[in-house]
Coordinates of C-alpha atoms and ligand atoms in Angstrom, one line a residue:
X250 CA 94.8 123.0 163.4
X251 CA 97.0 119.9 164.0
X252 CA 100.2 122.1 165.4
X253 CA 97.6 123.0 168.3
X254 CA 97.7 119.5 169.1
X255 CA 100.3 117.8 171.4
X256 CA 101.8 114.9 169.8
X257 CA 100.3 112.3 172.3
X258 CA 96.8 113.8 171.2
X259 CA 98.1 113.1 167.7
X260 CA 99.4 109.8 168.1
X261 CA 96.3 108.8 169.5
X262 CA 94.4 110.2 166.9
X263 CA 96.7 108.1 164.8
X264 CA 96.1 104.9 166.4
X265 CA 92.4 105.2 166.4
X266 CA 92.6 105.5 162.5
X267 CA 94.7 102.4 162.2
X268 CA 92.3 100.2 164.9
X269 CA 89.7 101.1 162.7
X270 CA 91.1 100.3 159.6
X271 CA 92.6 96.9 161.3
X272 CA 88.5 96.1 162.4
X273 CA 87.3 96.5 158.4
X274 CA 90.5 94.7 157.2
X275 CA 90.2 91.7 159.8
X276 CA 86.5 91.8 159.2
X277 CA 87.2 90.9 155.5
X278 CA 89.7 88.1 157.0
X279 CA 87.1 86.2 158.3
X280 CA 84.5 86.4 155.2
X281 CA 88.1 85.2 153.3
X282 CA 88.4 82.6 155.8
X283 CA 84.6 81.3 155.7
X284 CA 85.2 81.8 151.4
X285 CA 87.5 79.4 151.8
X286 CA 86.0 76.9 154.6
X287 CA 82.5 76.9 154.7
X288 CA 81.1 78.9 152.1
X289 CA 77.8 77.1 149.9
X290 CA 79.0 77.7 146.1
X291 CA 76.3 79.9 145.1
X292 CA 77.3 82.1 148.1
X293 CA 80.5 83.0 146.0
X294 CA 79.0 85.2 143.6
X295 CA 78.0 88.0 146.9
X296 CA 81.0 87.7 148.9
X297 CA 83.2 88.8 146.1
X298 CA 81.2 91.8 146.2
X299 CA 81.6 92.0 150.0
X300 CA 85.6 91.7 150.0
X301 CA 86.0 94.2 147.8
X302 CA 83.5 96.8 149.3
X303 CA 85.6 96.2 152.4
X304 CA 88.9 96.3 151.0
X305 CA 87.8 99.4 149.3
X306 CA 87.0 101.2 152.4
X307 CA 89.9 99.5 154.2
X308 CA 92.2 101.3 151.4
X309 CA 90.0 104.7 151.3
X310 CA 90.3 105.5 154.6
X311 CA 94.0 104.7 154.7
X312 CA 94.9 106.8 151.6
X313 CA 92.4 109.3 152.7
X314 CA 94.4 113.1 152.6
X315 CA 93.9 113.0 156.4
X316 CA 96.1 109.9 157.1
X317 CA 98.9 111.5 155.0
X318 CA 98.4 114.5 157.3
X319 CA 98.1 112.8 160.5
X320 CA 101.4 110.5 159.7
X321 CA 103.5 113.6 158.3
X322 CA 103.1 115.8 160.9
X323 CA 103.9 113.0 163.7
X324 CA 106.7 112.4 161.8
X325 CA 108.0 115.8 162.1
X326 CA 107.4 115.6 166.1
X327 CA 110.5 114.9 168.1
X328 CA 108.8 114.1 171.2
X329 CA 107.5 110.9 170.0
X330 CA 108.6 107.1 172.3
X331 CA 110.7 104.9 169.9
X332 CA 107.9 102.2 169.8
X333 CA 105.6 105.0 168.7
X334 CA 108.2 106.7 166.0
X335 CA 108.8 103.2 164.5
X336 CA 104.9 102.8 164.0
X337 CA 104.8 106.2 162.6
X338 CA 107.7 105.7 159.8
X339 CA 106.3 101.9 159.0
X340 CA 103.0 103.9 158.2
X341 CA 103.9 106.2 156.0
X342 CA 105.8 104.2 153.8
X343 CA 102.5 102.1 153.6
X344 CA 100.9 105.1 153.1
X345 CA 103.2 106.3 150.6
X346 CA 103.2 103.1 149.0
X347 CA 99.4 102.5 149.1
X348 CA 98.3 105.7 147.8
X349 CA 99.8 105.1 144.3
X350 CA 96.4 102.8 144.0
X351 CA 93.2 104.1 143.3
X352 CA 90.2 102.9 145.0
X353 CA 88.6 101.8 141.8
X354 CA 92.2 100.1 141.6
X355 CA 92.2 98.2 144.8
X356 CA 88.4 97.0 143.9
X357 CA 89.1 95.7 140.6
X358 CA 92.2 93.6 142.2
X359 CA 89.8 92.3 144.6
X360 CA 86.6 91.6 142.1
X361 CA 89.0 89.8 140.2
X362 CA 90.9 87.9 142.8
X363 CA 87.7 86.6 143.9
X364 CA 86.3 85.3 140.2
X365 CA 90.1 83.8 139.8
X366 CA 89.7 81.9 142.5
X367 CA 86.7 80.4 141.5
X368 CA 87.3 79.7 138.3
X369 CA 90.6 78.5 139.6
X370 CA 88.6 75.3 141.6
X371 CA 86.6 75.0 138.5
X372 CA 89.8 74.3 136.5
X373 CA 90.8 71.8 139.5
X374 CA 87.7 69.9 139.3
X375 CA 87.5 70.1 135.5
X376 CA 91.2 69.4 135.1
X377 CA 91.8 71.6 132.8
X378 CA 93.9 74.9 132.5
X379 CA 92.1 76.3 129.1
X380 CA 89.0 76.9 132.2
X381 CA 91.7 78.9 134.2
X382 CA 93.5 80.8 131.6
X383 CA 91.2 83.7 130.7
X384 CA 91.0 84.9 134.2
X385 CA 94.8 84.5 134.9
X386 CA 95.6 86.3 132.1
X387 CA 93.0 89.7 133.5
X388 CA 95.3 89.2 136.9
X389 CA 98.3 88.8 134.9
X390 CA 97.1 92.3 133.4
X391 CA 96.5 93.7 137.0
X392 CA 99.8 93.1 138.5
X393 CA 101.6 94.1 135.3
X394 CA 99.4 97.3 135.7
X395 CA 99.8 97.3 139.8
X396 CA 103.8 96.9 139.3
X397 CA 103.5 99.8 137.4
X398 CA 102.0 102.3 139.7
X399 CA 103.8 101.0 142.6
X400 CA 107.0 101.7 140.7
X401 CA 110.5 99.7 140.7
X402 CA 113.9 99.6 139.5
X403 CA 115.4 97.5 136.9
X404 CA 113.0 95.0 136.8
X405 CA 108.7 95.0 137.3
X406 CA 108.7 92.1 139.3
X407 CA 110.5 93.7 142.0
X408 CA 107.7 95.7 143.1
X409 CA 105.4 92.8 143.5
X410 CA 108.4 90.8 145.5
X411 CA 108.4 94.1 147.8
X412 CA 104.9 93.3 148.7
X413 CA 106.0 90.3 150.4
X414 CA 109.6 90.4 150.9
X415 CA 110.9 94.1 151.7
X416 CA 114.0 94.6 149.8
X417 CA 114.0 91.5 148.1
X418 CA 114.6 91.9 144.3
X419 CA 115.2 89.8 141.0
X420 CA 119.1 90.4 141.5
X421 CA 119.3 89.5 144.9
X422 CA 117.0 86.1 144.5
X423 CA 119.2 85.3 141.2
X424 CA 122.2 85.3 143.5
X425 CA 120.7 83.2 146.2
X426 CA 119.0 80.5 144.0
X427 CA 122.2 80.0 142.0
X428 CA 123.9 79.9 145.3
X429 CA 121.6 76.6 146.1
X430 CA 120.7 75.1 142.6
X431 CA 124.1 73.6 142.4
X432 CA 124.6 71.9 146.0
X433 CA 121.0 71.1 146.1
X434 CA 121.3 69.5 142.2
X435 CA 124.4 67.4 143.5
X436 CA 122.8 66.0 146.9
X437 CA 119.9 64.9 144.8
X438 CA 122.0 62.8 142.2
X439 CA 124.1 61.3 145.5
X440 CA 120.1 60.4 147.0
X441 CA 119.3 58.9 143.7
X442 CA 122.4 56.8 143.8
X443 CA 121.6 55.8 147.8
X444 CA 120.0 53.2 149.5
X445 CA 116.5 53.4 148.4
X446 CA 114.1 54.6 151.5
X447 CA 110.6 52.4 152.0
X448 CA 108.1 55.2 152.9
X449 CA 104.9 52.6 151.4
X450 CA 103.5 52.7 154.9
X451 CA 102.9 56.0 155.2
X452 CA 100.5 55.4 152.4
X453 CA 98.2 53.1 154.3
X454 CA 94.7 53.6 155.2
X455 CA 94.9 56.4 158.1
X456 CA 90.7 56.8 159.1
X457 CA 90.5 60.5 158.8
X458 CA 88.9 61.2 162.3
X459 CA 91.9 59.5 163.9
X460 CA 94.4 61.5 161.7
X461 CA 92.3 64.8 162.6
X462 CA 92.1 63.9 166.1
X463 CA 96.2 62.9 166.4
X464 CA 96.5 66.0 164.3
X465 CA 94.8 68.3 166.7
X466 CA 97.0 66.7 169.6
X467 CA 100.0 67.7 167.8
X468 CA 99.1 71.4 167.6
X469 CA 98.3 71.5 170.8
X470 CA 101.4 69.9 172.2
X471 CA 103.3 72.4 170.1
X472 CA 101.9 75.0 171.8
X473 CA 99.0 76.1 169.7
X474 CA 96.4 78.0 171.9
X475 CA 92.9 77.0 171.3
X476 CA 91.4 79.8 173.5
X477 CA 93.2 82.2 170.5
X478 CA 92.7 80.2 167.5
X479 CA 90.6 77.0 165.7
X480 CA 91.4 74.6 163.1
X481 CA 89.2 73.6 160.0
X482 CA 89.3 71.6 156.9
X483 CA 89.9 73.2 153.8
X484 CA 91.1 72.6 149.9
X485 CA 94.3 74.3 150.7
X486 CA 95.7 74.5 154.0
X487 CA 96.6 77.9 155.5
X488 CA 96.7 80.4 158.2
X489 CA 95.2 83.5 158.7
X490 CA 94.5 85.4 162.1
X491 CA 92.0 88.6 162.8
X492 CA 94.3 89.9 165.9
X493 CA 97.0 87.8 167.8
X494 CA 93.9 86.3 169.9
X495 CA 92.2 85.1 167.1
X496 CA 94.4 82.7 164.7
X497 CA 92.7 80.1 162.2
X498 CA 94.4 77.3 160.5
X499 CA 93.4 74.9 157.7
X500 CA 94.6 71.3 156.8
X501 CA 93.5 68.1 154.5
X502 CA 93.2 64.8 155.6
X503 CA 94.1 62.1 153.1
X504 CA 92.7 58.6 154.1
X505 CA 95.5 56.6 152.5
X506 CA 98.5 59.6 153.2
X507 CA 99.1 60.2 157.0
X508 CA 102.0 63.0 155.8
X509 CA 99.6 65.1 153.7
X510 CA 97.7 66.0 157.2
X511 CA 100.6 66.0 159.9
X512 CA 103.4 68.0 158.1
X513 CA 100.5 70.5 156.6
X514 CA 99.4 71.0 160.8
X515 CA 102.9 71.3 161.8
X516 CA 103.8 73.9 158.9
X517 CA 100.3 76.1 160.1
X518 CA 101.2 75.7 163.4
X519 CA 104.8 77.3 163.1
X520 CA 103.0 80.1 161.2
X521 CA 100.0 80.0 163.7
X522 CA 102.7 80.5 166.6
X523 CA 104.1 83.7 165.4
X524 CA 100.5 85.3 165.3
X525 CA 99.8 84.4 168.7
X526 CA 103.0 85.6 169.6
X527 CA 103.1 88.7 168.4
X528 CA 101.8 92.0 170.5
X529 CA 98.3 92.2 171.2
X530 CA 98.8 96.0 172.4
X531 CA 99.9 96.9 168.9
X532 CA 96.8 95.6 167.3
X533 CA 96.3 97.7 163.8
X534 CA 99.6 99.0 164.2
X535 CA 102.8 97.9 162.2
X536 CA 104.6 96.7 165.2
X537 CA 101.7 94.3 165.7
X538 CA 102.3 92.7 162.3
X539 CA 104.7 90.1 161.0
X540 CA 107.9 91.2 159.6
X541 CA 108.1 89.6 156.3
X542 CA 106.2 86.7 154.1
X543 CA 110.3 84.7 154.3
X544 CA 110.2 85.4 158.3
X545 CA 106.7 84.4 158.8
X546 CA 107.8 80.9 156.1
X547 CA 110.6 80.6 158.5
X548 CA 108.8 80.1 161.0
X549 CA 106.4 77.5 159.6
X550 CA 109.1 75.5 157.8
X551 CA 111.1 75.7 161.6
X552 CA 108.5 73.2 163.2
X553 CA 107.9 71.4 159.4
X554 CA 111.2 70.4 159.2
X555 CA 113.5 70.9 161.5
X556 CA 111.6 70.1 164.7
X557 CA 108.5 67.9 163.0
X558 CA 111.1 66.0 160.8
X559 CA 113.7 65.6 163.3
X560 CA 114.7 62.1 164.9
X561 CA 115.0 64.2 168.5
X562 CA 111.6 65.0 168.4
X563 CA 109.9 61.7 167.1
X564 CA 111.7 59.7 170.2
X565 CA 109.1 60.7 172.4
X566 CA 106.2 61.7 170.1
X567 CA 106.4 58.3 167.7
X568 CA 105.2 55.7 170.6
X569 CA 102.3 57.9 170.8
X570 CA 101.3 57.9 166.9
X571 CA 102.2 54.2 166.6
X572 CA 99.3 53.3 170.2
X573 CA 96.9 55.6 167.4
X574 CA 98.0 53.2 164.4
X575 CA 98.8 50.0 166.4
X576 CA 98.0 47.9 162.7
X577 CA 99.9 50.6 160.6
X578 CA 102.6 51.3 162.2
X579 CA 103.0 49.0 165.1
X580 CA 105.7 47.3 163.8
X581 CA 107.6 49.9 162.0
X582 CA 111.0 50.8 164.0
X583 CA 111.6 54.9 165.1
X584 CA 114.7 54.4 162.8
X585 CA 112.6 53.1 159.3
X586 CA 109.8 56.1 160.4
X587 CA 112.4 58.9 160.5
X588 CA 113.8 57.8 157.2
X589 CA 110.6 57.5 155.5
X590 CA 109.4 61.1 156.2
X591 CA 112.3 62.3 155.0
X592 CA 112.6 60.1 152.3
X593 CA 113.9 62.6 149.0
X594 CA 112.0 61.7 146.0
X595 CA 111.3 64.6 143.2
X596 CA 107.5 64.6 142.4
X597 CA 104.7 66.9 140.8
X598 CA 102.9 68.3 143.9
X599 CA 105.4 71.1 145.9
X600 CA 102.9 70.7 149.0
X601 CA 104.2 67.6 149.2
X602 CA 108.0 67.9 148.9
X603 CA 111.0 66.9 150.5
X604 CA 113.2 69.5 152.1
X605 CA 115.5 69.1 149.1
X606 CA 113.6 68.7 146.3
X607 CA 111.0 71.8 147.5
X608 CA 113.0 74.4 146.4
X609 CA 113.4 73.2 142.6
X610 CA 109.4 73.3 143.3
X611 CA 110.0 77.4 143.8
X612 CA 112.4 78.0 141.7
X613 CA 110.4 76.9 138.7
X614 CA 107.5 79.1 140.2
X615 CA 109.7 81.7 140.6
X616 CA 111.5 81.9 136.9
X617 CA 107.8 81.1 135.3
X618 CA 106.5 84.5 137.1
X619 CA 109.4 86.6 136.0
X620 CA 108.8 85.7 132.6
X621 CA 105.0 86.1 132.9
X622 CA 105.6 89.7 134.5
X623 CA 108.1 90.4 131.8
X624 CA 105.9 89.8 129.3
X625 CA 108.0 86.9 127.3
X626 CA 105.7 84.0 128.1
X627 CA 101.6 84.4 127.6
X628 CA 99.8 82.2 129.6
X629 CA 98.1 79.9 127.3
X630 CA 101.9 78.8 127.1
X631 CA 102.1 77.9 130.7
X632 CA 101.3 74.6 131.0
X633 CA 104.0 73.4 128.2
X634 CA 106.6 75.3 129.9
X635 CA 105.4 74.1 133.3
X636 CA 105.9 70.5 132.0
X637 CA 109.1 71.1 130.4
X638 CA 111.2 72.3 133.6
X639 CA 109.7 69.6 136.1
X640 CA 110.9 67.1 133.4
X641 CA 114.4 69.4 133.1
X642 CA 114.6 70.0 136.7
X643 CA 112.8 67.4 139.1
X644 CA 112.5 64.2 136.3
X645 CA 109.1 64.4 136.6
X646 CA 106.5 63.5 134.0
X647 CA 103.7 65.6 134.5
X648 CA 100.3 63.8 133.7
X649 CA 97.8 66.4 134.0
X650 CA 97.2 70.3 134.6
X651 CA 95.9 69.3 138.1
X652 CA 98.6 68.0 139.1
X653 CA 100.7 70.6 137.2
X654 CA 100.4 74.5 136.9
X655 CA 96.7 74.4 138.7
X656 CA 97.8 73.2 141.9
X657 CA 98.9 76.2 143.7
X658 CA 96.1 78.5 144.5
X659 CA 98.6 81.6 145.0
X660 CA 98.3 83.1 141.2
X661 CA 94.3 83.1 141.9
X662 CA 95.0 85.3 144.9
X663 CA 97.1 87.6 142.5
X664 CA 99.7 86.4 144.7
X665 CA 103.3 86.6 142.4
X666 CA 106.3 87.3 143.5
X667 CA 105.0 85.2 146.8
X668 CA 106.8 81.8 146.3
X669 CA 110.2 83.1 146.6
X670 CA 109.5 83.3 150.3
X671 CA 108.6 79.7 151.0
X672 CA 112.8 79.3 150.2
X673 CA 113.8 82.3 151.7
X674 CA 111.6 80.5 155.2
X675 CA 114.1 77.7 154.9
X676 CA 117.2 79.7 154.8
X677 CA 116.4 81.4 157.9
X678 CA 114.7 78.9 159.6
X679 CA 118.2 76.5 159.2
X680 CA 120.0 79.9 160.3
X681 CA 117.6 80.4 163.5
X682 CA 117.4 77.3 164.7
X683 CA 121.4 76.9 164.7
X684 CA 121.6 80.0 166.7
X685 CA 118.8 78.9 169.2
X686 CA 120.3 75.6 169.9
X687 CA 123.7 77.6 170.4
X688 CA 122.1 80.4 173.0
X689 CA 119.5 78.1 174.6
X690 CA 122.2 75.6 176.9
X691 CA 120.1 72.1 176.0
X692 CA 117.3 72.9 174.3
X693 CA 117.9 69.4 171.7
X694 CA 117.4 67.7 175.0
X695 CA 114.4 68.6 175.8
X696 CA 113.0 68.3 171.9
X697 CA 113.9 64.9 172.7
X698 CA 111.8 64.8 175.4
X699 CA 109.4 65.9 173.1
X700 CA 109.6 69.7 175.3
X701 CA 109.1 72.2 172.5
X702 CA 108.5 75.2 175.0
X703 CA 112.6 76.8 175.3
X704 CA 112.7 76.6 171.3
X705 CA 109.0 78.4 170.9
X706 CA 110.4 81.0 174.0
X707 CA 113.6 81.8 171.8
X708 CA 111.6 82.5 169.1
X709 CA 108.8 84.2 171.2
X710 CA 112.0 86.6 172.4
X711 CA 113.7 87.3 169.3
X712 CA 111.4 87.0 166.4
X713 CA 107.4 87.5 167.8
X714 CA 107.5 89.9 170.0
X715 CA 109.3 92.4 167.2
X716 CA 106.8 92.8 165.1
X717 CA 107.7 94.9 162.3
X718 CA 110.5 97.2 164.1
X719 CA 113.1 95.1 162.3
X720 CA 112.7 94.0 158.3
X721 CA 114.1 90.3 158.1
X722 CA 117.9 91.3 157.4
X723 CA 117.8 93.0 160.6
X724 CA 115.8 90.2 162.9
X725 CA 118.4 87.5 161.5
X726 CA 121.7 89.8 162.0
X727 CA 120.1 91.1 165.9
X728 CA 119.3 86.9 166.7
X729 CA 122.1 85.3 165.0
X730 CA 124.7 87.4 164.7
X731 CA 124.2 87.6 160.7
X732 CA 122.9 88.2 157.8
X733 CA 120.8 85.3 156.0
X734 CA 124.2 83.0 155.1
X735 CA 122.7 80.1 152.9
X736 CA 126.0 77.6 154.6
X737 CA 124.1 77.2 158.2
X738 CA 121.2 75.8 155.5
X739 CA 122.6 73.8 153.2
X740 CA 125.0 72.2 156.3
X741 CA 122.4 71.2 157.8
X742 CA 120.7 69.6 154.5
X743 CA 124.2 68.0 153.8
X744 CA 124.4 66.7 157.3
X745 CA 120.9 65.3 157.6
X746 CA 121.0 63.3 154.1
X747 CA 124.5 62.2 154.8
X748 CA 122.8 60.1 157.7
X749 CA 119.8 59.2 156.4
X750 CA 121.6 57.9 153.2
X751 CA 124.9 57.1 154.2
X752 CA 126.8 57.8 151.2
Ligands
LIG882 ZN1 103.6 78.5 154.9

């Protein structure tokens, strides 16, 4: 019956399906969003229910023998526009991805993500990890089981990294993180050896409904749209978006820690930006979606760091923050600001990081996971090991399991193989942002004059408005001429702290 068809008939039978789909999936984005914003406690129990009866039919309807029809025989139709064969080939390797999971499958991850969680905040308010461990090990159990049916080579993790990270693997990450570790290991010793940096005002008392307001200012002026998108308080901070028109970010605000709030807005709005950048005529359709978790962190940890931590964009922006803190910071120079929020320190919480000291944060994360997906650590053994590497690694003497292996919510989410791609964001944010200030004739001139617009229009050009059409090797070879090269990073790093601390 299909060959009858002409393949623009098709194709729009095929976008229909996925703009449905899209409508149930984003539907379950917002109950996520108010799960994790405004939800009453005994609410939880019912909107676990909810998720997973939507992600069921969400994953149904999208595994349903029809789909696989509809996207083979496109695929076989010559007659197709590139924008519309591209769509066509991303979706059927979802579909041939997501049809190795059972409906019952895909419910049971959800049921269970949704108790984790839970139990997860319990543990946080309990302090303890013995409250969090039984229902981390059932996950544990799920994505062993899920890495399983999706299949991989040489190692199971991989095929919960592919989730997040298309192509990304154990090998490759091995290389890239021993590529850093050393450099990274080396700078740190130098920092410890520095100058020591005052950061104690920072850690005054900042009112909370000034810090939310100054807060709000600053997404705006980076070019947040708050026709397309809103920001609330919650535990953790995040993003999430229901189409490019509709983008929602979170933050904290910490009374007596300004950064907490500012650098947690910055890093949502870089991710909130590429949502709202990315084509609303391809809603539901791959080449509406972000390319990968590492581009989507790059463009996050872009504005964290090197816009919201950079002395070029504070010139104009810091007299503004010190006339909202006249009695805080009134009397602190640009110069003792700009070294205090980059101030390198190792601590316990990775939120919280330095740019240097972060990715020891990750790659502890990341070697724990390996070893949990392996099967050569059990869970109940997680917090000793935790403990051991931030002592081995960072210095750090960890005091308690809040402030230890609970304070990520990721593994709650049955998020693993996730963290890698907050370093991975880094790399190629250090790598884009060299190329932009190469293409775009004096773009550091006008982030001096606290003009963020030509930066957010190079990336609006060659990341955004992509999509999906290129996976992240591609987008970083078409807009900087190569693939991710960790030296335009860890230059930049060198060059920064060389400053700052003046070996
Ligand atoms: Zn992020």
């Amino acid at each position: 019956m299909v060959l009858t068809k002409s393949s623009q008939e098709l194709y729009g039978e095929y976008t229909a399906r996925m703009q449905k789909i899209a409508d149930v999936k984003y539907s379950a984005a917002v109950l996520q969003w108010d799960q994790e914003t405004y939800l009453p406690p005994k609410g939880a129990e019912f909107r676990a229910r909810q998720l997973a009866t939507l992600s069921e039919i969400a994953h149904e309807w999208f595994t349903a023998a029809e789909s696989g029809q509809l996207l083979e025989e496109l695929y076989g139709r010559h007659d197709l526009t590139d924008d519309q064969r591209r769509n066509v080939i991303l979706s059927l390797e979802d579909y041939n991805k997501q049809k190795k999971f059972t409906p019952a499958f895909v419910r049971r991850l959800s049921e269970a993500s949704s108790r984790c969680f839970h139990t997860w905040l319990q543990a946080r308010t309990t302090n303890s990890f013995a409250v969090f461990s039984p229902e981390l090990q059932n996950m544990i159990r799920l994505k062993k089981e899920e890495a399983e049916l999706a299949g991989y080579e040489q190692h199971p993790y991989n095929a919960l990294l592919d989730q997040y990270e298309k192509g990304a693997t154990v090998s490759l990450l091995d290389k890239v993180f021993s590529e850093v570790r050393q450099p990274l290991r080396q700078l740190l010793d130098r920092i410890s050896g520095g100058r020591p940096v005052d950061d104690q005002f920072l850690r005054g008392n900042y009112p909370k409904q000034q810090q939310w307001d100054f807060g709000m200012e600053l997404i705006r002026q980076l070019g947040f749209d708050f026709e397309a998108g809103r920001q609330d308080l919650s535990e953790h901070p995040f993003t999430t978006n229901f189409n490019s028109h509709d983008v929602r970010i979170t933050t904290r605000v910490d009374e007596h820690d300004f950064s907490n709030m500012t650098w947690s807005c910055i890093h949502e709005t870089g991710h909130a930006l590429y949502e709202q950048g990315l084509p609303a005529e391809y809603y539901g359709l791959p080449l509406g979606e972000y390319a990968s978790l590492g581009i989507h962190e790059s463009q996050s940890r872009l504005w964290e760091n090197n816009i919201g931590r950079s002395y070029e964009w504070w010139q104009t922006v810091y007299p503004r923050l010190q006339s909202v803190f006249p009695k805080q910071l009134g009397a602190v120079s640009l110069e003792s600001f700009y070294k205090a929020i980059n101030k390198v320190q190792p601590s316990l919480i990775r939120t919280e990081a330095d740019e240097v000291s972060y990715h020891f944060h990750v790659m502890i994360r990341y070697e724990l996971e390996k070893k949990l997906i392996e099967g050569n650590l059990s869970v109940t053994d997680i917090p000793a090991w935790w403990n051991e590497h931030y002592a081995a690694w960072l210095g750090v003497t960890v005091p308690d399991d809040k402030r230890g292996c609970l304070q990520d919510v990721h593994w709650s989410h049955g998020s693993f193989g996730y963290f890698p791609t907050y370093s991975l964001g880094s790399f190629y944010a250090a790598q884009f942002f060299a190329a932009a200030k190469n293409q775009v004739a004096g773009l550091e001139a006008s982030i001096g004059q606290g003009d963020t617009r030509p930066l957010l229009h190079w990336l609006r050009e060659n990341i955004h408005r992509w999509g999906r059409r290129y996976t992240s090797e591609e987008l970083c070879l078409r807009s900087t001429g190569k693939t991710l090269d960790i030296s335009f990073f860890l230059g930049y790093l060198l060059d920064k702290y060389d400053n700052i601390y003046k070996f």
